[in-house]
Coordinates of C-alpha atoms in Angstrom, one line a residue:
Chain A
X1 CA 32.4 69.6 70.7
X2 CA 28.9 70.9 70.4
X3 CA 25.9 68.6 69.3
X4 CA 24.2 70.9 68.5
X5 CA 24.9 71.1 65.0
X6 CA 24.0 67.4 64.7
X7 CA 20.7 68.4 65.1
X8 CA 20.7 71.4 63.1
X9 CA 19.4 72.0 59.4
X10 CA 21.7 74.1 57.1
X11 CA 18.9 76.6 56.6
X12 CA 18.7 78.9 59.3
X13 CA 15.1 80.1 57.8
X14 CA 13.2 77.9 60.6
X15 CA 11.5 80.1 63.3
X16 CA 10.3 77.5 66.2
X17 CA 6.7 78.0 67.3
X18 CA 6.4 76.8 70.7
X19 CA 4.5 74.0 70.7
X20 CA 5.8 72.4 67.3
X21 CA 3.4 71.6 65.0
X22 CA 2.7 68.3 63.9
X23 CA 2.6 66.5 60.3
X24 CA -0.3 64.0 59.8
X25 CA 2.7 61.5 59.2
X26 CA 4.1 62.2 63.2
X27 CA 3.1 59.3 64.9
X28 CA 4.6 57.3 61.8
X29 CA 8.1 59.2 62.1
X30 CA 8.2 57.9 65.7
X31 CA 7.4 54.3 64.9
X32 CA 10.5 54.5 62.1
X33 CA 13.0 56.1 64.8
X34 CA 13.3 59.1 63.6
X35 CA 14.9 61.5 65.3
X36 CA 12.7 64.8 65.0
X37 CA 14.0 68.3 64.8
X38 CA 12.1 71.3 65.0
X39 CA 11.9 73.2 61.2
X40 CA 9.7 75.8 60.3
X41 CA 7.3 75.2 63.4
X42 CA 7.5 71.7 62.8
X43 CA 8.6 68.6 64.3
X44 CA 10.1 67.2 61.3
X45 CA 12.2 63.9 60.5
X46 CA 16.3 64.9 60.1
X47 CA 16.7 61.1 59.6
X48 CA 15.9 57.8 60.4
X49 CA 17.9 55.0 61.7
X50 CA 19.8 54.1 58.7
X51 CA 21.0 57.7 58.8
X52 CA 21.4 60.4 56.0
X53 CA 24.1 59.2 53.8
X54 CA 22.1 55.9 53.3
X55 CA 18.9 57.6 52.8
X56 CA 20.3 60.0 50.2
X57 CA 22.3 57.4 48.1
X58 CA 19.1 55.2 48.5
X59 CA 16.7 57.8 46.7
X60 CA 18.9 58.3 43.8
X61 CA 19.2 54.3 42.9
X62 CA 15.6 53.5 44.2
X63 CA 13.1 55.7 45.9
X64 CA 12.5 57.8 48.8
X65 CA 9.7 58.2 50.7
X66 CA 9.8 62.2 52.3
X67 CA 7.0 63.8 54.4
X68 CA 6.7 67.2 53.4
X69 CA 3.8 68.5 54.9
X70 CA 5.1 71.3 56.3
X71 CA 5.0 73.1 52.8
X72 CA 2.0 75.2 52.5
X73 CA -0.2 74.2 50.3
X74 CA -2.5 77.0 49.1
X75 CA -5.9 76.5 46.5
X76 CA -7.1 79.8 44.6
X77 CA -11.0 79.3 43.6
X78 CA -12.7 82.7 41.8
X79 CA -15.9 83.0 43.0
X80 CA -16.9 83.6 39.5
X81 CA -15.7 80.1 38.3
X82 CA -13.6 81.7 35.6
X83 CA -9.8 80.9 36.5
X84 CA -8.7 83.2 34.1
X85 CA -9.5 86.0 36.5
X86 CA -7.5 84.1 39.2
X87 CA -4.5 83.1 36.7
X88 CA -4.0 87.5 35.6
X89 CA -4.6 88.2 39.4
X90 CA -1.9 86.0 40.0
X91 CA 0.4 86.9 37.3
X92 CA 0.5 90.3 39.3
X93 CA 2.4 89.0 41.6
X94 CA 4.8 86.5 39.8
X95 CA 7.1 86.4 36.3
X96 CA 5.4 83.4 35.2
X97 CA 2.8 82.9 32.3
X98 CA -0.1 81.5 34.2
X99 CA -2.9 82.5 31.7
X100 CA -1.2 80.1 29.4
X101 CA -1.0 77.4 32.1
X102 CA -3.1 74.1 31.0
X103 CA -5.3 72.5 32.9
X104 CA -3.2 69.9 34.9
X105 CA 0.1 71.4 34.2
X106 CA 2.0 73.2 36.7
X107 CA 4.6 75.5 36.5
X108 CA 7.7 77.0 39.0
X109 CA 7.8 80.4 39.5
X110 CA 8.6 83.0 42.5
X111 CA 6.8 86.0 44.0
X112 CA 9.0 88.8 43.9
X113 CA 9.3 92.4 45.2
X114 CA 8.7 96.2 44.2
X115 CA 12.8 95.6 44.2
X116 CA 12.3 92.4 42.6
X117 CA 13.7 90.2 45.1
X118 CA 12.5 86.8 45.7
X119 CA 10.5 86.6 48.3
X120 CA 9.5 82.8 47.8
X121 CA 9.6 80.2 45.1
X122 CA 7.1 78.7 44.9
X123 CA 4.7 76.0 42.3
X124 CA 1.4 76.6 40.7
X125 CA -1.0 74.2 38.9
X126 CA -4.1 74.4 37.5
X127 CA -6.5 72.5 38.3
X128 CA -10.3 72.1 36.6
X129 CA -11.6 75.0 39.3
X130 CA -8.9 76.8 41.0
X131 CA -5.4 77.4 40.9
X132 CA -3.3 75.2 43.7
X133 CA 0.0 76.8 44.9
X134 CA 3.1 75.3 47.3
X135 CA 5.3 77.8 48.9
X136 CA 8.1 77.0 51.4
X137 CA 6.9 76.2 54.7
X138 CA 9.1 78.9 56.5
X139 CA 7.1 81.0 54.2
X140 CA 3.8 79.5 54.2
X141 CA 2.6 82.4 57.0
X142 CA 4.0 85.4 55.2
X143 CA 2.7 84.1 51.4
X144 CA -0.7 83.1 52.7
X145 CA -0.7 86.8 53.9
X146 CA 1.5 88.3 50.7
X147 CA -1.4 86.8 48.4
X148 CA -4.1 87.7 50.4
X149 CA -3.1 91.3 50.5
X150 CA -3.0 91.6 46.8
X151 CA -5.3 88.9 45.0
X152 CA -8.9 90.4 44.5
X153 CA -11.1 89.6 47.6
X154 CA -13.3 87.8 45.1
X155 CA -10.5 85.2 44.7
X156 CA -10.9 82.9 47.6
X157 CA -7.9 82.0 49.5
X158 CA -7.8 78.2 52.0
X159 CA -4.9 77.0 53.5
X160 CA -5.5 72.8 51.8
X161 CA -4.3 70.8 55.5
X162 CA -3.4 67.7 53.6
X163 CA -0.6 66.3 53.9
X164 CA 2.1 66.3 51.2
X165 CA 4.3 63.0 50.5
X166 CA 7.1 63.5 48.2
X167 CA 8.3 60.1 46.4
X168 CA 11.3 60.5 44.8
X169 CA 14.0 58.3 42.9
X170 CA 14.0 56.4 39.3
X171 CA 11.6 53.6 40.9
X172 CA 9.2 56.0 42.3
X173 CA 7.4 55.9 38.7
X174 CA 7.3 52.0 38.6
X175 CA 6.3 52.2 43.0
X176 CA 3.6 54.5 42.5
X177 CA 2.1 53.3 39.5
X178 CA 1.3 49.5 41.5
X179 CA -1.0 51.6 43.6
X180 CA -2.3 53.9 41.1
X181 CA -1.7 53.4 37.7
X182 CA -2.8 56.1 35.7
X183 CA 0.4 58.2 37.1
X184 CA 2.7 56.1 34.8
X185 CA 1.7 58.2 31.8
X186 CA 2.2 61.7 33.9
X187 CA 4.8 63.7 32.5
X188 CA 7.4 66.2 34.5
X189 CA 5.3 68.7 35.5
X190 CA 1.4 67.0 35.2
X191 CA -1.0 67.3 38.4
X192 CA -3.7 65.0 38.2
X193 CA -6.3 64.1 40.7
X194 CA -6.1 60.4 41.5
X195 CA -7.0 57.6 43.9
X196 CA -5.0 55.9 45.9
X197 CA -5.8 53.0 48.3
X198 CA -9.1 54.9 48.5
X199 CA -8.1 57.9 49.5
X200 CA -8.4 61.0 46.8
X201 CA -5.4 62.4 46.4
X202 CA -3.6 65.1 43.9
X203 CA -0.3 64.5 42.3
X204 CA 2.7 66.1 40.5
X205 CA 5.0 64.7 38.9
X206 CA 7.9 67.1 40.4
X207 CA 10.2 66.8 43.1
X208 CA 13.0 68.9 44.6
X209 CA 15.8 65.8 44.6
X210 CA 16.9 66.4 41.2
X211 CA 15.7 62.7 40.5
X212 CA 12.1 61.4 39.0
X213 CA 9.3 61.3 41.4
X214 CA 5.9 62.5 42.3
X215 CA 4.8 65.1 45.2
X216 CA 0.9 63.7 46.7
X217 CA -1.5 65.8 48.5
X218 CA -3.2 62.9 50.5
X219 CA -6.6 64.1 52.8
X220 CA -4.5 64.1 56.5
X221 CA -6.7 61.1 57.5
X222 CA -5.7 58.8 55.2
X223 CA -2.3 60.1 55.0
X224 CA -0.6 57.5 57.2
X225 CA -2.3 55.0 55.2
X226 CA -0.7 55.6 52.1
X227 CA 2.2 56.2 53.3
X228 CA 2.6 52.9 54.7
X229 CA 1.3 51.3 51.7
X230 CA 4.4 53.0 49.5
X231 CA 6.7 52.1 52.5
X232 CA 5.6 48.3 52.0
X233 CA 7.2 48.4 48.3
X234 CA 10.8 46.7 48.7
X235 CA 12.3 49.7 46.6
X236 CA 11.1 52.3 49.3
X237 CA 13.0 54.0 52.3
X238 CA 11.7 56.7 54.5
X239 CA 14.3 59.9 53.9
X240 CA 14.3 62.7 56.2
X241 CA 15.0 66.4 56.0
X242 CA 18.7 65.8 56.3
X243 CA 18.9 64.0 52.9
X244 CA 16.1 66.4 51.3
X245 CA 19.0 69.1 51.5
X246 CA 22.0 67.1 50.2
X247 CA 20.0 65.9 47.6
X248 CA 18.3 69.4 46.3
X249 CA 21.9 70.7 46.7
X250 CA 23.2 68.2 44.4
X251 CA 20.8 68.8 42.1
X252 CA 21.7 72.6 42.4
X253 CA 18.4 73.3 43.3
X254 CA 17.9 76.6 45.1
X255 CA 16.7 76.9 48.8
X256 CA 14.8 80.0 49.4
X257 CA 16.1 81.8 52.9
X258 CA 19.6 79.9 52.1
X259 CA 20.5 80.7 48.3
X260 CA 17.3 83.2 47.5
X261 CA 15.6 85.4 49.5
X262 CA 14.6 88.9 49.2
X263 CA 18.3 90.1 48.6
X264 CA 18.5 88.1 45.3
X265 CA 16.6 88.7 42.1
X266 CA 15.7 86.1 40.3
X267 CA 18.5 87.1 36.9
X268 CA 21.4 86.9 39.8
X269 CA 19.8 83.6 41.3
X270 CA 20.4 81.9 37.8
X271 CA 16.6 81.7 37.6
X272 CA 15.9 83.5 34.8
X273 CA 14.9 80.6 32.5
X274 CA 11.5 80.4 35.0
X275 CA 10.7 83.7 33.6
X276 CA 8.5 82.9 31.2
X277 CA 8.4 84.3 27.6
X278 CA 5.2 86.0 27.7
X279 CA 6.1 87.8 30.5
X280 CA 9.6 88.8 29.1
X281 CA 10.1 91.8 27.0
X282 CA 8.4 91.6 23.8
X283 CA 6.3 89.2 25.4
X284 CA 2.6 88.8 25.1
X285 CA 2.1 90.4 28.8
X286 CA 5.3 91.6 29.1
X287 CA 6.1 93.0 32.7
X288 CA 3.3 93.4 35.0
X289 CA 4.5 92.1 38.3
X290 CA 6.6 93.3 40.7
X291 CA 10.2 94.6 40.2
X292 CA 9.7 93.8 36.5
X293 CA 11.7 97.3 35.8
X294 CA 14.8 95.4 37.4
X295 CA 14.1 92.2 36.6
X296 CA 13.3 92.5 32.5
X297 CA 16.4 94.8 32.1
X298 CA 19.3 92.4 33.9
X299 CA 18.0 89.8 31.7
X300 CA 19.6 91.7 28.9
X301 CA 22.3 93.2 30.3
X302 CA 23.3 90.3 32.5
X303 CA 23.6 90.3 36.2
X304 CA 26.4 92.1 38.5
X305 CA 26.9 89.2 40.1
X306 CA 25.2 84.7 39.8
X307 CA 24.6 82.3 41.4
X308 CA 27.1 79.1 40.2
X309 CA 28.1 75.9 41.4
X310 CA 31.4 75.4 43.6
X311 CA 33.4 72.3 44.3
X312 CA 35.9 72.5 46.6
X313 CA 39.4 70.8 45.5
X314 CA 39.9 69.3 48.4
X315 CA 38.1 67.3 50.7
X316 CA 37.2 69.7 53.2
X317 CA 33.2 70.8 52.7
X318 CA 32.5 74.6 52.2
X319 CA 29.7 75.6 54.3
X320 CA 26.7 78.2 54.0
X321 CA 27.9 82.1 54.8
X322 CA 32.1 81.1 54.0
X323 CA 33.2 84.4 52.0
X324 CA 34.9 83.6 48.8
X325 CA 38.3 85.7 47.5
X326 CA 39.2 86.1 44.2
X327 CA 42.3 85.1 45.2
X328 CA 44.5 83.3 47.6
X329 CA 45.5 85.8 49.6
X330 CA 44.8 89.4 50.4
X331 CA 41.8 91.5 49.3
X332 CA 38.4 91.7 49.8
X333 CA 35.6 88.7 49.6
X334 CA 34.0 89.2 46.7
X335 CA 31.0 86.7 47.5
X336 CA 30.1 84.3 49.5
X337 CA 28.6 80.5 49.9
X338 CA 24.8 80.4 50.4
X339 CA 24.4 76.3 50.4
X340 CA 27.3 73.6 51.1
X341 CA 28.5 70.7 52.5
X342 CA 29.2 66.7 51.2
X343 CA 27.5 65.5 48.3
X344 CA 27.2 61.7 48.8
X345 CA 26.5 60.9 45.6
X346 CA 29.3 63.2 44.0
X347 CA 31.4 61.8 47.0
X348 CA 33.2 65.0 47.3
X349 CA 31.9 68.3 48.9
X350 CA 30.2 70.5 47.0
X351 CA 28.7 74.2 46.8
X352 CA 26.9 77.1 45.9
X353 CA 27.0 80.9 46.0
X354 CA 27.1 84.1 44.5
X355 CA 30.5 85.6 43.1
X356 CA 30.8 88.9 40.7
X357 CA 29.9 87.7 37.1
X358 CA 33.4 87.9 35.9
X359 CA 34.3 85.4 38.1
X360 CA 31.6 83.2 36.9
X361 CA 32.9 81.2 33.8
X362 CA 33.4 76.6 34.7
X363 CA 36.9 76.6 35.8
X364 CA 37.4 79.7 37.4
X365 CA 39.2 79.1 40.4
X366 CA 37.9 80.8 43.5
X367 CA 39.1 80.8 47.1
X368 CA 36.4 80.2 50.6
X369 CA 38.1 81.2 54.1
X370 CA 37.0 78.2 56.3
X371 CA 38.8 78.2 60.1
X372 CA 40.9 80.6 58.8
X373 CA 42.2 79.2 55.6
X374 CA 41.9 79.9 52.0
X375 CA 40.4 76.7 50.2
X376 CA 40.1 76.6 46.5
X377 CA 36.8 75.9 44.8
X378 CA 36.1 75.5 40.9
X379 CA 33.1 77.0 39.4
X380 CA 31.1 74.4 38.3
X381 CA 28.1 73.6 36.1
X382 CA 24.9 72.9 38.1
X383 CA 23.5 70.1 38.4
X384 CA 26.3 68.2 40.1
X385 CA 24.7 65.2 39.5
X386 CA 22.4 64.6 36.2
X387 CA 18.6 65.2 36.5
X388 CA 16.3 62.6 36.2
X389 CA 13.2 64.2 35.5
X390 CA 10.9 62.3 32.8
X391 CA 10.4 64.7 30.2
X392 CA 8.9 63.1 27.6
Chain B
X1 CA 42.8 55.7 82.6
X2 CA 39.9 56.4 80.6
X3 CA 37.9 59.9 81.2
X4 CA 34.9 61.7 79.2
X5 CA 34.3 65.6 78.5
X6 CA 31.0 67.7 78.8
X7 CA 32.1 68.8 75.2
X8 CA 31.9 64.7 74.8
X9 CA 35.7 64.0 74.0
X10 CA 36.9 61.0 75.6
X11 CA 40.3 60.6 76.7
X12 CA 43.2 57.7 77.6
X13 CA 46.0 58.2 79.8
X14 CA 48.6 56.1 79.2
X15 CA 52.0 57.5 81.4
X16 CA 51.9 61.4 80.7
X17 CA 50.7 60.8 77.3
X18 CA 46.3 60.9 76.5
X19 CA 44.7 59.6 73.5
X20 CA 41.7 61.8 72.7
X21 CA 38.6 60.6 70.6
X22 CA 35.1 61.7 69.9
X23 CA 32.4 59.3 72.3
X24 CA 30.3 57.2 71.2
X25 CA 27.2 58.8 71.8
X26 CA 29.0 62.3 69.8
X27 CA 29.3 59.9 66.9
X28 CA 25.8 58.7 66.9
X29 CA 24.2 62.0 67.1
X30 CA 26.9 63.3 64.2
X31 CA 25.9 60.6 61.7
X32 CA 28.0 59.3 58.8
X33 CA 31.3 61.4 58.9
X34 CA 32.5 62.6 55.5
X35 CA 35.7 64.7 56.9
X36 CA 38.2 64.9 59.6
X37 CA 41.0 67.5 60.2
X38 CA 43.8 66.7 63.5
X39 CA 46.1 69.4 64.8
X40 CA 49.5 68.9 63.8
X41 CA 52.3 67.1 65.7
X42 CA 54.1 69.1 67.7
X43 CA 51.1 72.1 68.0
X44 CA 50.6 73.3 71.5
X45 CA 46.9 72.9 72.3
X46 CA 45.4 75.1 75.5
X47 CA 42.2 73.1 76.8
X48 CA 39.3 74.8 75.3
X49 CA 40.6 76.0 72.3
X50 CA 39.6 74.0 68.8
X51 CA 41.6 70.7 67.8
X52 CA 40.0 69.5 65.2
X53 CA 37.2 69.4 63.0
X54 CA 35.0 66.4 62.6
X55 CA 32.0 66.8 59.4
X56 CA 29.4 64.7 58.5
X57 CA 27.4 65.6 55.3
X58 CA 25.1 68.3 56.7
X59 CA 27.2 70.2 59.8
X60 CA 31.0 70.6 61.0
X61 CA 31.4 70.2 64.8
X62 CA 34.8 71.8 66.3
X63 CA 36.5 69.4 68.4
X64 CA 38.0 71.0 71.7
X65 CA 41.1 70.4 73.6
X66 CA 39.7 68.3 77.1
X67 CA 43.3 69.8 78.2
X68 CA 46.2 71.7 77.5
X69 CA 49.1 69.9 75.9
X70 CA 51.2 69.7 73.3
X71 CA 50.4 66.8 70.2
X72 CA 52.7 64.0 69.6
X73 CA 50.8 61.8 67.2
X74 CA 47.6 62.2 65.0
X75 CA 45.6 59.3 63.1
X76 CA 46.1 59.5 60.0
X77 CA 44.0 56.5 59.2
X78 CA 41.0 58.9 60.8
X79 CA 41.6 61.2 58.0
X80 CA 42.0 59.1 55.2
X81 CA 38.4 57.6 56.2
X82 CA 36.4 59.9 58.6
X83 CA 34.2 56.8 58.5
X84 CA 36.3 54.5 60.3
X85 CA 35.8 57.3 63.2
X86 CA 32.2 56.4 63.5
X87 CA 32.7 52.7 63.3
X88 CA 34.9 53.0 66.2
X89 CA 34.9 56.3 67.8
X90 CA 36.4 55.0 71.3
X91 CA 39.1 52.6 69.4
X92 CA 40.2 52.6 66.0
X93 CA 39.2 56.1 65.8
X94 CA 40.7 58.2 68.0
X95 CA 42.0 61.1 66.9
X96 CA 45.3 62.2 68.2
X97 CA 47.9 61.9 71.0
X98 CA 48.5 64.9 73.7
X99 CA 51.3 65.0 75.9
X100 CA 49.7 66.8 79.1
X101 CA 51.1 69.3 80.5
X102 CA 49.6 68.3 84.2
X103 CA 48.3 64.7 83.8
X104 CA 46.8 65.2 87.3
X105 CA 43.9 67.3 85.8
X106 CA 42.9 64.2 84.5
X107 CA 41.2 63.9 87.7
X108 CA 38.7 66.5 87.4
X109 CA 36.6 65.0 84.1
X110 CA 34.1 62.4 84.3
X111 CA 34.8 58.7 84.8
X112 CA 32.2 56.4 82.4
X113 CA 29.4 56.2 84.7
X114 CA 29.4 59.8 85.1
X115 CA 29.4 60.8 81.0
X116 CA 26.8 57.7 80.8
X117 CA 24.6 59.7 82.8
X118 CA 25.5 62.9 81.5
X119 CA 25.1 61.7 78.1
X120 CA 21.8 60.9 78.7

């Protein structure tokens, strides 16, 4: 057999810069065991020694600590301290009501195209005196650049090089708030400027496990500091990349390059409840980005063809690029899977992908040609597993 | 007999007939397996081609025939827990029985010490 899938992320987004990069957390990775992969230009963790199905059933009953520094973190300041001007430049680019964004909020979004694909997805918050975005890191290059292109030269653009530590799981609230309290009262979605073991750090209460949690942009100096201090807290385990993917798959959580890209609008992605109202039709600033004219009107007529959720009736997992068939034999695929494999907390494989949208109603049965066979799949409602985010 | 792949298969001669497994140090780079799929008794295998399938949660990894023969037994047990594979990849978890067409090209793999260092 080959190893070297064993090594291998699902996504095939990653283009490998030669050297890798390093996170702030790298010398820590090594410590744990982990054994690094490159991803994105990075050395990053797949997993540590307890290995991915522990680390992924871990984060949904306690917490998990992830490094995900290799997102790109990007801060918006006007030069003319009015981040309204930054917010409508921005709102240019993206379907999202940013104008309306308050301060310490944040919202998900996507930058699309003049053909209103999605070119990333992508989080902005606003902060007291700029706007603070996180795009994908395969992305990170090509958004920086996107962004800069088209914002006003009198918005100014800075990569932010601190390191991001995601804490995820229904203790990371009760973890986090021992070493900085005032995050207990954040709700899904806040950003809030706090410090942490001395270091100043910002953080969102957001997460891409499908589970509670917090994302912290910690100065890289002190980062391997407070990462060890949330690793001391029984309830925390290091997670790695590996697990990151099961768990945002169970959570039916799109991965840009995988399940959206530039092929996919955001109507087909099933995204279209991230477009927000004001930016809809009949909206207070209705349209105004790009590929609005395809966007607004498959909103109301509905899609050609979604994104769903797949299980597979058996126990063999459906993988990324298997085509699906309407039926069990003959014909020709009418879509394909974009994300798959084992969910350990469903404890069965499960799926995503696009299929024609009369194929898309829960309980539709579907066929994927894995190895040569026909394998039935069920359309299913996404999440697979039920979100934990604190709303209220 | 025992004798190892470069596709790290591992395989025991026992008369004409070899038991094939997945190594040890395949399992540990796979991780936690979540699915396994044998050839079926009586299926003619020709060295190189793909057996079976081995998955853990993020990859499948094709297992190849180490040589051509025909199958007379699969584990069952393997299949209903891929698990019990990585417990025990070179015992419990072995995957199925070939009977070799030329048992003498058993010669040609790697004895331990050789996959050790290959392995490495």
């Amino acid at each position: 057999m080959s190893l070297q899938a064993a090594g291998a992320l699902s996504p095939a987004a990653p283009v490998f810069a030669d050297p890798l990069a390093q996170t702030p957390l790298h010398a820590l990775h090594l410590r744990l065991g982990a054994k690094m992969v490159p991803f994105a230009g990075y050395a990053m963790p797949l997993h540590y020694p307890g290995g991915l199905l522990k680390e992924h059933l871990h984060t949904r009953a306690a917490a998990g600590l992830f490094d995900v520094s290799h997102m790109g973190q990007i801060a918006l300041t006007p030069r003319s301290g009015d981040l309204a001007e930054a917010a409508r430049a921005l709102e240019a680019l993206i379907p999202i009501d940013v104008l309306g964004l308050s301060e310490g909020r944040q919202r998900y979004g996507f930058l699309t195209d003049a053909a209103g694909g999605i070119l990333d997805d992508l989080m902005v918050a606003r902060l007291p005196d700029r706007l603070h975005v996180v795009v994908n890191a395969a992305n990170k290059a090509a958004g920086f650049a996107h962004l800069r292109a088209h914002l006003p030269d009198e918005i100014d653009m800075a990569l932010v090089p601190d390191a991001l530590i995601a804490l995820q799981g229904p203790k990371a609230a009760e973890v986090l708030a021992r070493l900085a309290p005032e995050t207990e009262a954040m709700r899904f979605m806040d950003v809030r400027a706090v410090a942490m073991i001395g270091a100043s750090c910002l953080v969102s209460r957001s997460g891409y496990t499908g589970e509670d949690g917090f994302e912290i942009a910690v100065p890289a100096e002190r980062a391997e500091a407070v990462a060890e201090a949330l690793l001391a807290e029984a309830e925390v385990l290091p997670v790695g990349l590996g697990a990151r993917d099961s768990l945002r798959l169970e959570a039916g959580l799109p991965l840009h390059g995988a399940d959206i890209d530039p092929g996919t609008n955001p109507v087909e992605a099933s995204l279209a409840w991230a477009i927000s109202p004001a930016r809809r039709r009949g909206g207070a600033r209705e349209g105004g980005f790009p590929g609005a004219d395809t966007i607004l009107p498959a909103m109301e007529g509905g899609p050609s063809r979604r994104r769903v959720g797949l299980r597979p009736e058996g126990r063999a997992p459906v993988r990324a690029e298997a085509p699906l068939f309407a039926a069990e034999a003959g014909g020709e695929p009418v879509g394909r899977v974009t994300s798959g494999g084992f969910g350990p907390s469903v404890g069965a494989p499960v799926a995503m992908g696009f299929l024609p949208a009369a194929l898309t109603a829960p309980g539709t049965r579907v066929f994927a040609e894995v190895r040569g066979q026909r394998l039935p799949l069920v359309v299913s409602p996404l999440p697979f597993v039920p979100a934990g985010f604190k709303r209220g | 007999m025992l004798r190892f792949t470069d596709e790290h298969e591992w395989l025991r001669l026992d008369g004409d007939i070899a038991t094939v497994g997945i190594t040890a140090h395949a399992a540990e780079q796979l991780g936690d397996l979540v699915f396994v799929e044998l050839p079926k008794v009586g299926a003619k295998l020709t060295k190189g081609e793909a057996a079976a399938v081995v998955e853990s949660v993020k990859a499948a990894s094709d297992v190849y025939a180490p040589l051509s023969g025909e199958v007379t037994e699969v584990n069952e047990a393997a299949v209903a827990d891929p698990a019990s594979v990585g417990a025990d990849p070179q015992g419990a978890g072995w995957l199925y029985r070939l009977k070799l067409d030329d048992a003498s090209a058993m010669d040609a793999l790697m004895d331990e010490a050789a996959y050790a260092e290959f392995a490495n």
